[in-house]
Amino acid sequence: DTDMPFVPSIPEDQFILVEEGDPTVIPCRTSDPDAQVTLINSLDKAVYAFYDSKQGFIGNFPAGSYTCKTMVKGVEFKSDEFLIYILRATSQLPVEIEALKTVYKTGETIVVTCVVFDNEVVNLQWNYPGKVKEKGLIKLDDIKVPSQKLVYTLTIPEASVKDTGDYECTARHATKEVKENKKVVITVHDKGFLHLEPQFSPLEAVNLHEVKNFVVDVQ
């Protein structure tokens, strides 16, 4: 089609996510298999890469915007703009779970944090006693410096005894069949309590003028 040398692309094709170090395809395909196509970056500089008219340009490209262009009977045509995003990802999923404390009393706020290291895109799910009622508030912090980590924070306001149980986060790799899960057990008591453990007998004898210490461990 001399009026449309580039096959129209759908929006999903224009945003290209690629893992760091992996090759990718910039899918500017042509209706003429013999068309001479040039790849241009955001600085309007030509980028040299292998071209297949049925797929597009294939290679390792830096993050940024790219456009393809070709000439038909002396008229220049440009393709849609393609945006490449480079994602930091590893084959493994280092995950840690942390709770500020594991014993609460009714009315307090439970806070549990799940951290995924060295991966920018993961799917993370929480399982906890109040999930059915959607009681938890989930927050995500994407930290880049000094190293890449995703910090998922689950907050349960106004905790009750029913919030006692397993708090588990499951992280799944966005592009590989890898998953990792971590768990912490949280206990919520109806009210606060003290545990006393005396280090002496119910009956103690003391000699005249003797100094004796009575020790009690309090938890």
XYZ file of N, CA, C and O in Angstrom:
876
model
N 0.864 -1.173 0.000
C 0.000 0.000 0.000
C 0.904 1.227 0.000
O 1.526 1.556 1.019
N 0.989 1.900 -1.120
C 1.896 3.048 -1.223
C 1.446 4.232 -0.373
O 2.255 5.112 -0.050
N 0.157 4.269 -0.019
C -0.315 5.362 0.840
C -0.102 5.070 2.328
O -0.201 5.970 3.155
N 0.136 3.803 2.656
C 0.366 3.422 4.058
C 1.430 2.327 4.097
O 1.118 1.147 4.269
N 2.687 2.721 3.923
C 3.755 1.715 3.873
C 3.985 0.990 5.195
O 4.461 -0.142 5.190
N 3.659 1.646 6.326
C 3.820 0.981 7.620
C 2.489 0.389 8.075
O 1.448 1.065 8.050
N 2.532 -0.872 8.472
C 1.329 -1.527 8.988
C 0.924 -0.818 10.280
O 1.761 -0.626 11.168
N -0.340 -0.397 10.422
C -0.763 0.301 11.646
C -0.502 -0.549 12.881
O -0.700 -1.765 12.867
N -0.045 0.105 13.947
C 0.240 -0.612 15.189
C -0.830 -0.303 16.221
O -1.425 0.762 16.216
N -1.060 -1.263 17.108
C -2.020 -1.047 18.184
C -1.272 -0.394 19.346
O -0.050 -0.522 19.461
N -1.979 0.346 20.218
C -1.292 1.054 21.313
C -0.408 0.153 22.166
O 0.658 0.579 22.618
N -0.843 -1.104 22.375
C -0.053 -2.009 23.223
C 1.331 -2.279 22.630
O 2.281 -2.567 23.360
N 1.450 -2.201 21.292
C 2.730 -2.463 20.645
C 3.700 -1.293 20.766
O 4.901 -1.445 20.549
N 3.172 -0.116 21.077
C 4.010 1.080 21.101
C 4.751 1.264 22.426
O 5.662 2.075 22.512
N 4.344 0.518 23.460
C 5.034 0.569 24.746
C 5.729 -0.768 24.957
O 5.082 -1.796 25.129
N 7.042 -0.738 24.898
C 7.830 -1.973 24.909
C 8.588 -2.086 26.228
O 9.445 -1.255 26.548
N 8.256 -3.102 27.021
C 8.944 -3.367 28.284
C 9.958 -4.470 28.063
O 9.623 -5.539 27.557
N 11.194 -4.215 28.418
C 12.238 -5.212 28.194
C 13.139 -5.287 29.421
O 13.449 -4.264 30.046
N 13.524 -6.494 29.782
C 14.430 -6.671 30.911
C 15.835 -6.240 30.521
O 16.261 -6.380 29.378
N 16.543 -5.713 31.506
C 17.897 -5.213 31.294
C 18.770 -6.289 30.659
O 18.863 -7.416 31.146
N 19.396 -5.946 29.508
C 20.298 -6.870 28.827
C 19.647 -7.767 27.797
O 20.339 -8.460 27.050
N 18.313 -7.796 27.743
C 17.611 -8.669 26.787
C 17.370 -7.954 25.455
O 17.115 -6.746 25.424
N 17.412 -8.712 24.342
C 17.061 -8.113 23.042
C 15.557 -7.916 22.943
O 14.783 -8.554 23.668
N 15.143 -7.044 22.041
C 13.717 -6.806 21.844
C 13.444 -6.463 20.389
O 14.363 -6.356 19.584
N 12.155 -6.290 20.059
C 11.743 -5.965 18.697
C 10.989 -4.646 18.702
O 10.065 -4.455 19.492
N 11.398 -3.725 17.840
C 10.629 -2.501 17.599
C 9.747 -2.807 16.383
O 10.225 -2.854 15.243
N 8.446 -3.044 16.591
C 7.604 -3.674 15.557
C 7.041 -2.731 14.485
O 5.840 -2.652 14.273
N 7.925 -2.028 13.769
C 7.441 -1.235 12.629
C 7.550 -2.098 11.367
O 8.600 -2.203 10.752
N 6.437 -2.737 11.024
C 6.392 -3.636 9.868
C 5.918 -2.875 8.634
O 5.190 -1.885 8.731
N 6.312 -3.345 7.471
C 5.951 -2.646 6.233
C 5.039 -3.502 5.354
O 5.076 -4.733 5.402
N 4.220 -2.812 4.580
C 3.345 -3.521 3.641
C 4.119 -3.944 2.398
O 3.659 -4.779 1.624
N 5.306 -3.358 2.172
C 6.175 -3.739 1.064
C 7.409 -4.422 1.640
O 8.212 -3.790 2.327
N 7.577 -5.729 1.415
C 8.713 -6.455 2.005
C 10.072 -5.943 1.529
O 11.085 -6.208 2.174
N 10.104 -5.199 0.426
C 11.381 -4.705 -0.093
C 11.664 -3.255 0.294
O 12.642 -2.660 -0.182
N 10.819 -2.684 1.140
C 11.010 -1.283 1.531
C 12.309 -1.114 2.312
O 12.705 -1.980 3.084
N 12.977 0.007 2.086
C 14.190 0.347 2.825
C 13.784 1.195 4.038
O 13.272 2.299 3.882
N 14.001 0.661 5.217
C 13.521 1.306 6.445
C 14.696 1.730 7.312
O 15.677 0.997 7.444
N 14.576 2.911 7.887
C 15.606 3.450 8.779
C 15.005 3.655 10.165
O 13.871 4.132 10.294
N 15.769 3.299 11.187
C 15.334 3.488 12.570
C 15.972 4.761 13.122
O 17.177 4.956 13.030
N 15.131 5.625 13.714
C 15.589 6.924 14.218
C 15.310 6.995 15.718
O 14.210 6.637 16.173
N 16.281 7.495 16.500
C 16.048 7.659 17.939
C 15.532 9.056 18.253
O 15.280 9.864 17.335
N 15.376 9.376 19.527
C 14.785 10.661 19.926
C 15.665 11.852 19.564
O 15.195 12.988 19.532
N 16.965 11.607 19.310
C 17.882 12.680 18.901
C 17.931 12.830 17.398
O 18.774 13.566 16.862
N 17.003 12.136 16.704
C 16.931 12.155 15.234
C 18.191 11.559 14.591
O 18.574 11.941 13.484
N 18.811 10.627 15.298
C 19.989 9.946 14.777
C 19.600 8.546 14.310
O 18.754 7.883 14.929
N 20.211 8.094 13.236
C 19.939 6.756 12.719
C 20.541 5.701 13.653
O 21.656 5.853 14.145
N 19.757 4.655 13.912
C 20.206 3.548 14.758
C 20.329 2.312 13.872
O 19.383 1.949 13.158
N 21.493 1.685 13.895
C 21.728 0.544 13.020
C 21.390 -0.755 13.745
O 21.921 -1.049 14.811
N 20.470 -1.526 13.155
C 20.041 -2.788 13.744
C 19.494 -3.674 12.631
O 19.143 -3.199 11.543
N 19.412 -4.974 12.911
C 18.865 -5.921 11.931
C 17.378 -5.651 11.722
O 16.639 -5.443 12.679
N 16.945 -5.666 10.437
C 15.534 -5.388 10.137
C 14.886 -6.567 9.426
O 15.451 -7.142 8.495
N 13.696 -6.922 9.891
C 12.872 -7.954 9.260
C 11.512 -7.318 9.000
O 10.838 -6.894 9.940
N 11.104 -7.266 7.738
C 9.849 -6.575 7.395
C 8.630 -7.210 8.060
O 7.598 -6.553 8.235
N 8.719 -8.493 8.460
C 7.583 -9.158 9.091
C 7.559 -8.948 10.609
O 6.558 -9.239 11.266
N 8.689 -8.475 11.171
C 8.758 -8.257 12.620
C 9.091 -6.813 12.985
O 8.390 -6.187 13.776
N 10.152 -6.288 12.397
C 10.620 -4.947 12.707
C 12.110 -4.985 12.989
O 12.815 -5.899 12.558
N 12.606 -3.981 13.715
C 14.017 -3.933 14.067
C 14.270 -4.795 15.304
O 13.534 -4.713 16.283
N 15.325 -5.601 15.245
C 15.643 -6.535 16.323
C 17.020 -6.204 16.880
O 17.975 -6.016 16.116
N 17.118 -6.088 18.191
C 18.419 -5.803 18.787
C 18.304 -5.387 20.242
O 17.230 -5.436 20.839
N 19.436 -4.979 20.809
C 19.478 -4.444 22.177
C 19.469 -2.922 22.077
O 20.429 -2.326 21.593
N 18.378 -2.321 22.522
C 18.218 -0.878 22.385
C 18.175 -0.213 23.763
O 17.548 -0.741 24.689
N 18.800 0.969 23.903
C 18.667 1.722 25.152
C 17.228 2.206 25.325
O 16.461 2.282 24.364
N 16.871 2.548 26.561
C 15.539 3.106 26.808
C 15.385 4.421 26.059
O 16.341 5.169 25.870
N 14.151 4.693 25.598
C 13.892 5.930 24.874
C 12.830 5.754 23.814
O 12.180 4.708 23.729
N 12.643 6.777 22.996
C 11.636 6.734 21.927
C 12.309 6.491 20.579
O 13.409 6.983 20.320
N 11.607 5.734 19.725
C 12.139 5.378 18.412
C 11.040 5.512 17.358
O 9.859 5.261 17.640
N 11.447 5.887 16.157
C 10.526 6.006 15.032
C 11.188 5.392 13.806
O 12.409 5.496 13.626
N 10.382 4.761 12.957
C 10.893 4.206 11.712
C 10.457 5.108 10.557
O 9.377 5.702 10.597
N 11.288 5.176 9.539
C 10.898 5.966 8.367
C 11.324 5.253 7.091
O 12.288 4.476 7.080
N 10.595 5.534 6.004
C 10.891 4.947 4.703
C 10.471 5.926 3.615
O 9.715 6.882 3.866
N 10.969 5.705 2.420
C 10.629 6.552 1.274
C 9.803 5.745 0.282
O 10.124 4.608 -0.036
N 8.713 6.342 -0.208
C 7.889 5.740 -1.262
C 7.698 6.774 -2.363
O 7.061 7.817 -2.145
N 8.309 6.522 -3.520
C 8.217 7.433 -4.673
C 8.583 8.868 -4.291
O 7.889 9.838 -4.631
N 9.689 8.986 -3.550
C 10.186 10.304 -3.176
C 9.480 10.960 -2.005
O 9.844 12.061 -1.591
N 8.478 10.273 -1.418
C 7.747 10.824 -0.273
C 8.160 10.069 0.985
O 8.161 8.846 1.011
N 8.510 10.827 2.043
C 8.937 10.202 3.300
C 7.741 9.888 4.190
O 6.856 10.726 4.363
N 7.723 8.686 4.713
C 6.680 8.258 5.664
C 7.342 7.873 6.982
O 8.419 7.281 6.989
N 6.652 8.208 8.084
C 7.142 7.826 9.400
C 6.137 6.913 10.091
O 4.929 7.082 9.920
N 6.662 5.984 10.859
C 5.800 5.083 11.628
C 5.340 5.785 12.900
O 5.735 6.921 13.190
N 4.520 5.082 13.675
C 4.176 5.570 15.006
C 5.436 5.594 15.872
O 6.436 4.930 15.562
N 5.389 6.318 16.968
C 6.505 6.354 17.904
C 6.445 5.140 18.827
O 5.371 4.763 19.298
N 7.598 4.525 19.063
C 7.696 3.371 19.954
C 8.542 3.758 21.169
O 9.613 4.342 21.020
N 8.056 3.439 22.356
C 8.748 3.793 23.595
C 9.266 2.536 24.276
O 8.501 1.609 24.556
N 10.571 2.501 24.523
C 11.199 1.351 25.178
C 11.514 1.704 26.626
O 12.115 2.741 26.914
N 11.073 0.822 27.535
C 11.369 0.963 28.959
C 12.240 -0.209 29.387
O 11.877 -1.369 29.135
N 13.372 0.076 30.019
C 14.270 -0.968 30.496
C 13.930 -1.264 31.959
O 13.887 -0.356 32.798
N 13.683 -2.540 32.254
C 13.308 -2.951 33.610
C 14.440 -3.711 34.265
O 15.091 -4.544 33.632
N 14.668 -3.412 35.543
C 15.649 -4.160 36.325
C 14.976 -5.430 36.829
O 13.937 -5.379 37.489
N 15.549 -6.581 36.508
C 14.965 -7.847 36.940
C 16.068 -8.888 37.081
O 17.069 -8.858 36.368
N 15.878 -9.796 38.024
C 16.809 -10.897 38.211
C 16.049 -12.209 38.091
O 14.821 -12.236 38.183
N 16.772 -13.299 37.885
C 16.114 -14.600 37.725
C 15.545 -15.093 39.051
O 14.631 -15.907 39.083
N 16.096 -14.591 40.167
C 15.598 -14.967 41.483
C 14.776 -13.815 42.066
O 14.831 -12.694 41.581
N 14.009 -14.114 43.107
C 13.183 -13.095 43.760
C 13.550 -13.020 45.243
O 12.957 -13.707 46.067
N 14.528 -12.185 45.598
C 14.842 -12.024 47.026
C 13.715 -11.245 47.717
O 13.423 -10.107 47.351
N 13.066 -11.879 48.699
C 11.927 -11.277 49.393
C 12.137 -11.387 50.899
O 12.585 -12.421 51.391
N 11.799 -10.311 51.613
C 11.847 -10.342 53.077
C 10.547 -9.778 53.625
O 9.970 -8.845 53.046
N 10.067 -10.356 54.729
C 8.872 -9.848 55.394
C 9.254 -9.414 56.801
O 10.111 -10.028 57.439
N 8.647 -8.320 57.246
C 9.007 -7.774 58.551
C 7.777 -7.179 59.219
O 6.984 -6.490 58.574
N 7.615 -7.466 60.511
C 6.537 -6.876 61.299
C 7.173 -6.063 62.425
O 8.146 -6.510 63.036
N 6.636 -4.854 62.652
C 7.170 -4.017 63.729
C 7.134 -4.768 65.046
O 8.038 -4.670 65.869
N 6.069 -5.539 65.264
C 5.968 -6.441 66.408
C 4.969 -7.527 66.032
O 4.204 -7.376 65.070
N 4.968 -8.626 66.749
C 4.092 -9.749 66.396
C 2.964 -9.951 67.403
O 2.120 -10.807 67.198
N 2.965 -9.170 68.489
C 1.892 -9.246 69.478
C 1.264 -7.864 69.640
O 1.962 -6.885 69.905
N -0.053 -7.792 69.429
C -0.793 -6.533 69.536
C -1.956 -6.716 70.497
O -2.326 -7.836 70.839
N -2.557 -5.594 70.892
C -3.807 -5.658 71.641
C -4.894 -4.946 70.847
O -4.602 -4.140 69.939
N -6.137 -5.246 71.145
C -7.283 -4.701 70.417
C -7.205 -3.176 70.313
O -6.902 -2.496 71.294
N -7.462 -2.680 69.083
C -7.463 -1.240 68.852
C -6.170 -0.711 68.285
O -6.140 0.397 67.725
N -5.087 -1.479 68.385
C -3.805 -1.029 67.834
C -3.778 -1.237 66.315
O -4.628 -1.915 65.743
N -2.777 -0.650 65.673
C -2.621 -0.751 64.221
C -1.515 -1.748 63.880
O -0.367 -1.582 64.311
N -1.871 -2.762 63.117
C -0.898 -3.766 62.677
C -0.191 -3.263 61.426
O -0.835 -2.780 60.485
N 1.138 -3.363 61.404
C 1.914 -2.966 60.225
C 2.857 -4.109 59.850
O 3.678 -4.547 60.668
N 2.721 -4.597 58.602
C 3.602 -5.652 58.093
C 4.176 -5.178 56.762
O 3.451 -4.647 55.911
N 5.484 -5.365 56.582
C 6.152 -4.901 55.364
C 6.770 -6.079 54.623
O 7.385 -6.962 55.224
N 6.584 -6.083 53.303
C 7.191 -7.093 52.430
C 8.080 -6.357 51.424
O 7.615 -5.432 50.742
N 9.353 -6.743 51.347
C 10.315 -6.051 50.494
C 10.840 -6.994 49.417
O 11.276 -8.113 49.719
N 10.784 -6.540 48.157
C 11.325 -7.304 47.022
C 12.558 -6.558 46.517
O 12.487 -5.368 46.191
N 13.686 -7.259 46.446
C 14.952 -6.634 46.072
C 15.315 -6.905 44.609
O 15.030 -7.973 44.064
N 15.954 -5.900 43.966
C 16.591 -6.035 42.642
C 15.630 -6.353 41.506
O 16.052 -6.833 40.446
N 14.325 -6.128 41.696
C 13.341 -6.341 40.631
C 12.371 -5.162 40.598
O 11.818 -4.790 41.635
N 12.155 -4.615 39.397
C 11.295 -3.442 39.273
C 9.829 -3.788 39.067
O 8.952 -3.006 39.424
N 9.565 -4.934 38.451
C 8.181 -5.295 38.148
C 7.887 -6.695 38.666
O 8.436 -7.682 38.177
N 7.042 -6.776 39.676
C 6.585 -8.066 40.199
C 5.097 -7.964 40.506
O 4.545 -6.866 40.626
N 4.455 -9.095 40.596
C 3.067 -9.152 41.052
C 3.099 -9.658 42.486
O 3.617 -10.740 42.753
N 2.556 -8.854 43.404
C 2.600 -9.238 44.809
C 1.196 -9.298 45.387
O 0.384 -8.402 45.162
N 0.914 -10.394 46.104
C -0.392 -10.577 46.730
C -0.221 -10.818 48.227
O 0.720 -11.481 48.654
N -1.162 -10.271 48.992
C -1.192 -10.484 50.434
C -2.288 -11.482 50.785
O -3.360 -11.467 50.189
N -2.015 -12.321 51.760
C -3.042 -13.162 52.381
C -2.975 -12.923 53.884
O -1.896 -13.050 54.479
N -4.111 -12.599 54.481
C -4.148 -12.305 55.912
C -5.583 -12.499 56.399
O -6.521 -12.554 55.576
N -5.808 -12.629 57.700
C -7.147 -12.959 58.207
C -8.261 -12.012 57.770
O -9.384 -12.441 57.544
N -7.957 -10.713 57.639
C -9.006 -9.754 57.286
C -9.141 -9.468 55.807
O -9.830 -8.516 55.410
N -8.528 -10.322 54.946
C -8.535 -10.030 53.506
C -9.943 -10.079 52.909
O -10.286 -9.282 52.037
N -10.768 -11.019 53.359
C -12.123 -11.157 52.810
C -12.910 -9.856 52.995
O -13.664 -9.440 52.119
N -12.702 -9.202 54.119
C -13.401 -7.942 54.402
C -12.627 -6.728 53.878
O -13.037 -5.590 54.098
N -11.506 -6.993 53.167
C -10.662 -5.928 52.617
C -10.297 -4.903 53.683
O -10.385 -3.687 53.491
N -9.899 -5.423 54.822
C -9.604 -4.559 55.960
C -8.256 -3.860 55.825
O -8.036 -2.788 56.389
N -7.351 -4.460 55.081
C -5.992 -3.926 54.997
C -5.822 -2.800 54.001
O -6.479 -2.755 52.959
N -4.928 -1.877 54.312
C -4.530 -0.795 53.409
C -3.135 -1.124 52.893
O -2.226 -1.401 53.683
N -2.961 -1.104 51.560
C -1.688 -1.505 50.968
C -1.034 -0.308 50.293
O -1.657 0.402 49.504
N 0.240 -0.109 50.604
C 1.016 1.000 50.042
C 2.277 0.440 49.398
O 2.876 -0.509 49.907
N 2.673 1.030 48.265
C 3.890 0.602 47.570
C 4.856 1.769 47.449
O 4.486 2.852 46.987
N 6.116 1.540 47.873
C 7.193 2.514 47.683
C 8.249 1.874 46.786
O 8.783 0.811 47.105
N 8.532 2.541 45.659
C 9.539 2.066 44.705
C 10.827 2.844 44.960
O 10.931 4.017 44.605
N 11.795 2.188 45.586
C 13.043 2.853 45.963
C 14.143 2.474 44.969
O 14.374 1.297 44.697
N 14.821 3.478 44.422
C 15.863 3.240 43.411
C 17.272 3.352 43.996
O 18.202 2.726 43.493
N 17.440 4.228 45.004
C 18.768 4.533 45.531
C 18.816 4.158 47.019
O 17.874 4.445 47.752
N 19.898 3.539 47.501
C 21.122 3.160 46.775
C 20.991 1.883 45.957
O 21.865 1.552 45.177
N 19.884 1.149 46.145
C 19.661 -0.062 45.344
C 18.160 -0.200 45.100
O 17.344 0.410 45.790
N 17.816 -1.017 44.099
C 16.417 -1.190 43.726
C 15.681 -2.081 44.728
O 16.120 -3.190 45.024
N 14.582 -1.565 45.261
C 13.724 -2.411 46.092
C 12.299 -1.877 46.076
O 12.064 -0.672 46.016
N 11.351 -2.812 46.087
C 9.930 -2.496 46.163
C 9.470 -2.806 47.578
O 9.608 -3.926 48.049
N 8.916 -1.795 48.239
C 8.490 -1.949 49.635
C 6.964 -1.905 49.688
O 6.356 -0.864 49.445
N 6.361 -3.053 49.974
C 4.900 -3.157 50.091
C 4.545 -3.157 51.576
O 5.029 -4.008 52.326
N 3.705 -2.206 51.992
C 3.327 -2.097 53.402
C 1.838 -2.377 53.561
O 1.003 -1.742 52.918
N 1.520 -3.359 54.414
C 0.133 -3.701 54.734
C -0.183 -3.152 56.119
O 0.521 -3.452 57.085
N -1.247 -2.325 56.201
C -1.646 -1.722 57.477
C -3.063 -2.159 57.826
O -3.968 -2.066 56.990
N -3.240 -2.653 59.041
C -4.564 -3.055 59.541
C -4.934 -2.116 60.693
O -4.415 -2.260 61.807
N -5.805 -1.129 60.457
C -6.180 -0.223 61.548
C -7.193 -0.889 62.484
O -7.934 -1.788 62.082
N -7.209 -0.426 63.729
C -8.183 -0.902 64.715
C -8.234 -2.438 64.763
O -9.261 -3.067 64.518
N -7.120 -3.041 65.092
C -7.030 -4.506 65.104
C -7.966 -5.104 66.158
O -8.242 -4.503 67.193
N -8.463 -6.307 65.841
C -9.284 -7.056 66.792
C -8.707 -8.464 66.912
O -7.792 -8.842 66.175
N -9.263 -9.233 67.846
C -8.786 -10.605 68.050
C -8.903 -11.419 66.757
O -8.098 -12.318 66.496
N -9.899 -11.093 65.920
C -10.098 -11.814 64.657
C -8.956 -11.597 63.665
O -8.849 -12.314 62.668
N -8.115 -10.599 63.922
C -6.978 -10.344 63.030
C -5.763 -11.199 63.391
O -4.708 -11.071 62.771
N -5.911 -12.076 64.362
C -4.836 -13.009 64.715
C -4.675 -14.051 63.612
O -5.661 -14.568 63.092
N -3.438 -14.354 63.238
C -3.219 -15.399 62.238
C -1.983 -15.157 61.392
O -1.093 -14.382 61.758
N -1.931 -15.846 60.233
C -0.788 -15.768 59.322
C -0.925 -14.569 58.392
O -1.983 -14.354 57.787
N 0.158 -13.828 58.272
C 0.248 -12.724 57.309
C 1.315 -13.126 56.295
O 2.485 -13.271 56.630
N 0.882 -13.323 55.048
C 1.764 -13.889 54.033
C 1.760 -13.020 52.784
O 0.709 -12.590 52.307
N 2.954 -12.770 52.246
C 3.052 -12.070 50.960
C 3.676 -13.026 49.940
O 4.626 -13.749 50.247
N 3.113 -13.033 48.732
C 3.610 -13.889 47.649
C 3.980 -13.010 46.470
O 3.133 -12.299 45.916
N 5.251 -13.038 46.092
C 5.740 -12.249 44.962
C 5.948 -13.167 43.764
O 6.539 -14.240 43.893
N 5.442 -12.719 42.611
C 5.609 -13.480 41.365
C 6.367 -12.635 40.350
O 6.060 -11.464 40.166
N 7.339 -13.261 39.684
C 8.127 -12.584 38.656
C 7.218 -12.194 37.495
O 6.343 -12.961 37.096
N 7.412 -10.994 36.953
C 6.533 -10.496 35.890
C 6.714 -11.244 34.576
O 5.769 -11.387 33.805
N 7.926 -11.763 34.309
C 8.178 -12.392 33.009
C 8.651 -13.841 33.110
O 8.708 -14.528 32.100
N 8.994 -14.299 34.311
C 9.477 -15.674 34.473
C 8.578 -16.423 35.458
O 7.888 -15.821 36.264
N 8.600 -17.752 35.357
C 7.788 -18.574 36.259
C 8.516 -18.761 37.589
O 8.923 -19.857 37.955
N 8.681 -17.656 38.281
C 9.367 -17.675 39.569
C 8.480 -16.990 40.595
O 7.917 -15.931 40.326
N 8.350 -17.606 41.770
C 7.594 -16.950 42.840
C 8.263 -17.236 44.179
O 8.992 -18.211 44.328
N 8.002 -16.361 45.136
C 8.575 -16.495 46.464
C 7.554 -15.980 47.467
O 6.889 -14.972 47.222
N 7.398 -16.701 48.571
C 6.462 -16.216 49.583
C 7.098 -16.265 50.973
O 7.941 -17.111 51.263
N 6.673 -15.303 51.799
C 7.169 -15.189 53.165
C 5.977 -15.012 54.100
O 4.943 -14.459 53.707
N 6.152 -15.468 55.355
C 5.030 -15.442 56.294
C 5.492 -15.031 57.678
O 6.603 -15.346 58.096
N 4.595 -14.322 58.400
C 4.826 -13.987 59.792
C 3.506 -14.196 60.537
O 2.429 -14.006 59.966
N 3.588 -14.648 61.775
C 2.384 -14.908 62.578
C 2.150 -13.727 63.514
O 3.044 -13.340 64.278
N 0.946 -13.164 63.443
C 0.559 -12.029 64.284
C -0.506 -12.484 65.285
O -1.452 -13.187 64.919
N -0.349 -12.077 66.555
C -1.331 -12.393 67.598
C -1.918 -11.094 68.141
O -1.173 -10.156 68.455
N -3.255 -11.045 68.221
C -3.940 -9.878 68.789
C -4.695 -10.315 70.037
O -5.527 -11.225 69.985
N -4.405 -9.686 71.184
C -5.068 -9.999 72.448
C -6.182 -8.990 72.719
O -6.098 -7.833 72.303
N -7.186 -9.459 73.439
C -8.333 -8.595 73.748
C -7.897 -7.407 74.601
O -8.419 -6.307 74.471
N -6.929 -7.620 75.474
C -6.395 -6.535 76.299
C -4.955 -6.861 76.661
O -4.506 -7.999 76.519
N -4.258 -5.847 77.153
C -2.873 -6.056 77.537
C -2.761 -6.966 78.749
O -3.735 -7.197 79.467
N -1.601 -7.540 78.976
C -1.425 -8.434 80.114
C 0.012 -8.364 80.606
O 0.915 -7.921 79.887
N 0.215 -8.782 81.842
C 1.541 -8.898 82.428
C 1.792 -10.348 82.809
O 0.886 -11.047 83.270
N 3.035 -10.774 82.625
C 3.436 -12.105 83.061
C 4.540 -11.931 84.099
O 5.583 -11.346 83.811
N 4.289 -12.389 85.319
C 5.257 -12.272 86.410
C 5.878 -13.627 86.712
O 5.181 -14.626 86.820
N 7.186 -13.636 86.832
C 7.884 -14.887 87.139
C 8.844 -14.647 88.314
O 9.979 -14.189 88.124
N 8.387 -14.922 89.525
C 9.246 -14.708 90.706
C 10.428 -15.669 90.712
O 10.296 -16.836 90.341
N 11.580 -15.178 91.138
C 12.775 -16.012 91.227
C 13.018 -16.447 92.691
O 14.159 -16.568 93.135
N 11.923 -16.638 93.442
C 12.052 -17.055 94.840
C 10.847 -17.917 95.206
O 9.842 -17.940 94.489
N 10.954 -18.598 96.324
C 9.908 -19.531 96.763
C 8.786 -18.791 97.492
O 8.979 -17.663 97.970
N 7.603 -19.452 97.632
C 6.501 -18.821 98.373
C 6.885 -18.516 99.828
O 6.410 -17.541 100.413
N 7.770 -19.316 100.397
C 8.217 -19.075 101.782
C 9.737 -18.976 101.775
O 10.431 -19.883 101.308
N 10.259 -17.864 102.294
C 11.702 -17.666 102.339
C 12.114 -17.349 103.777
O 11.401 -16.636 104.497
N 13.245 -17.882 104.196
C 13.785 -17.619 105.544
C 14.996 -16.696 105.427
O 15.803 -16.826 104.506
N 15.077 -15.744 106.377
C 16.179 -14.785 106.358
C 16.819 -14.748 107.751
O 16.120 -14.648 108.767
N 18.138 -14.843 107.803
C 18.852 -14.738 109.086
C 18.895 -13.285 109.551
O 18.783 -12.355 108.751
N 19.070 -13.110 110.831
C 19.154 -11.774 111.401
C 20.312 -11.009 110.759
O 21.405 -11.543 110.577
N 20.044 -9.765 110.358
C 21.010 -8.869 109.712
C 21.401 -9.310 108.288
O 22.268 -8.677 107.673
N 20.789 -10.374 107.780
C 21.108 -10.806 106.402
C 20.381 -9.917 105.394
O 19.227 -9.544 105.593
N 21.089 -9.563 104.318
C 20.473 -8.802 103.227
C 20.098 -9.794 102.125
O 20.959 -10.535 101.628
N 18.859 -9.802 101.752
C 18.406 -10.769 100.740
C 17.656 -10.052 99.626
O 16.823 -9.157 99.908
N 17.923 -10.410 98.387
C 17.249 -9.803 97.238
C 16.129 -10.705 96.737
O 16.288 -11.924 96.668
N 15.008 -10.088 96.392
C 13.882 -10.824 95.808
C 13.684 -10.309 94.378
O 13.381 -9.121 94.178
N 13.877 -11.192 93.406
C 13.853 -10.796 91.977
C 12.605 -11.338 91.308
O 12.250 -12.506 91.491
N 11.949 -10.459 90.510
C 10.766 -10.875 89.736
C 10.983 -10.462 88.276
O 11.254 -9.296 87.998
N 10.890 -11.413 87.341
C 10.921 -11.097 85.904
C 9.522 -10.679 85.474
O 8.539 -11.385 85.762
N 9.425 -9.529 84.834
C 8.127 -9.012 84.374
C 8.145 -8.921 82.855
O 9.041 -8.295 82.256
N 7.181 -9.569 82.215
C 7.022 -9.466 80.757
C 5.693 -8.804 80.467
O 4.677 -9.290 80.911
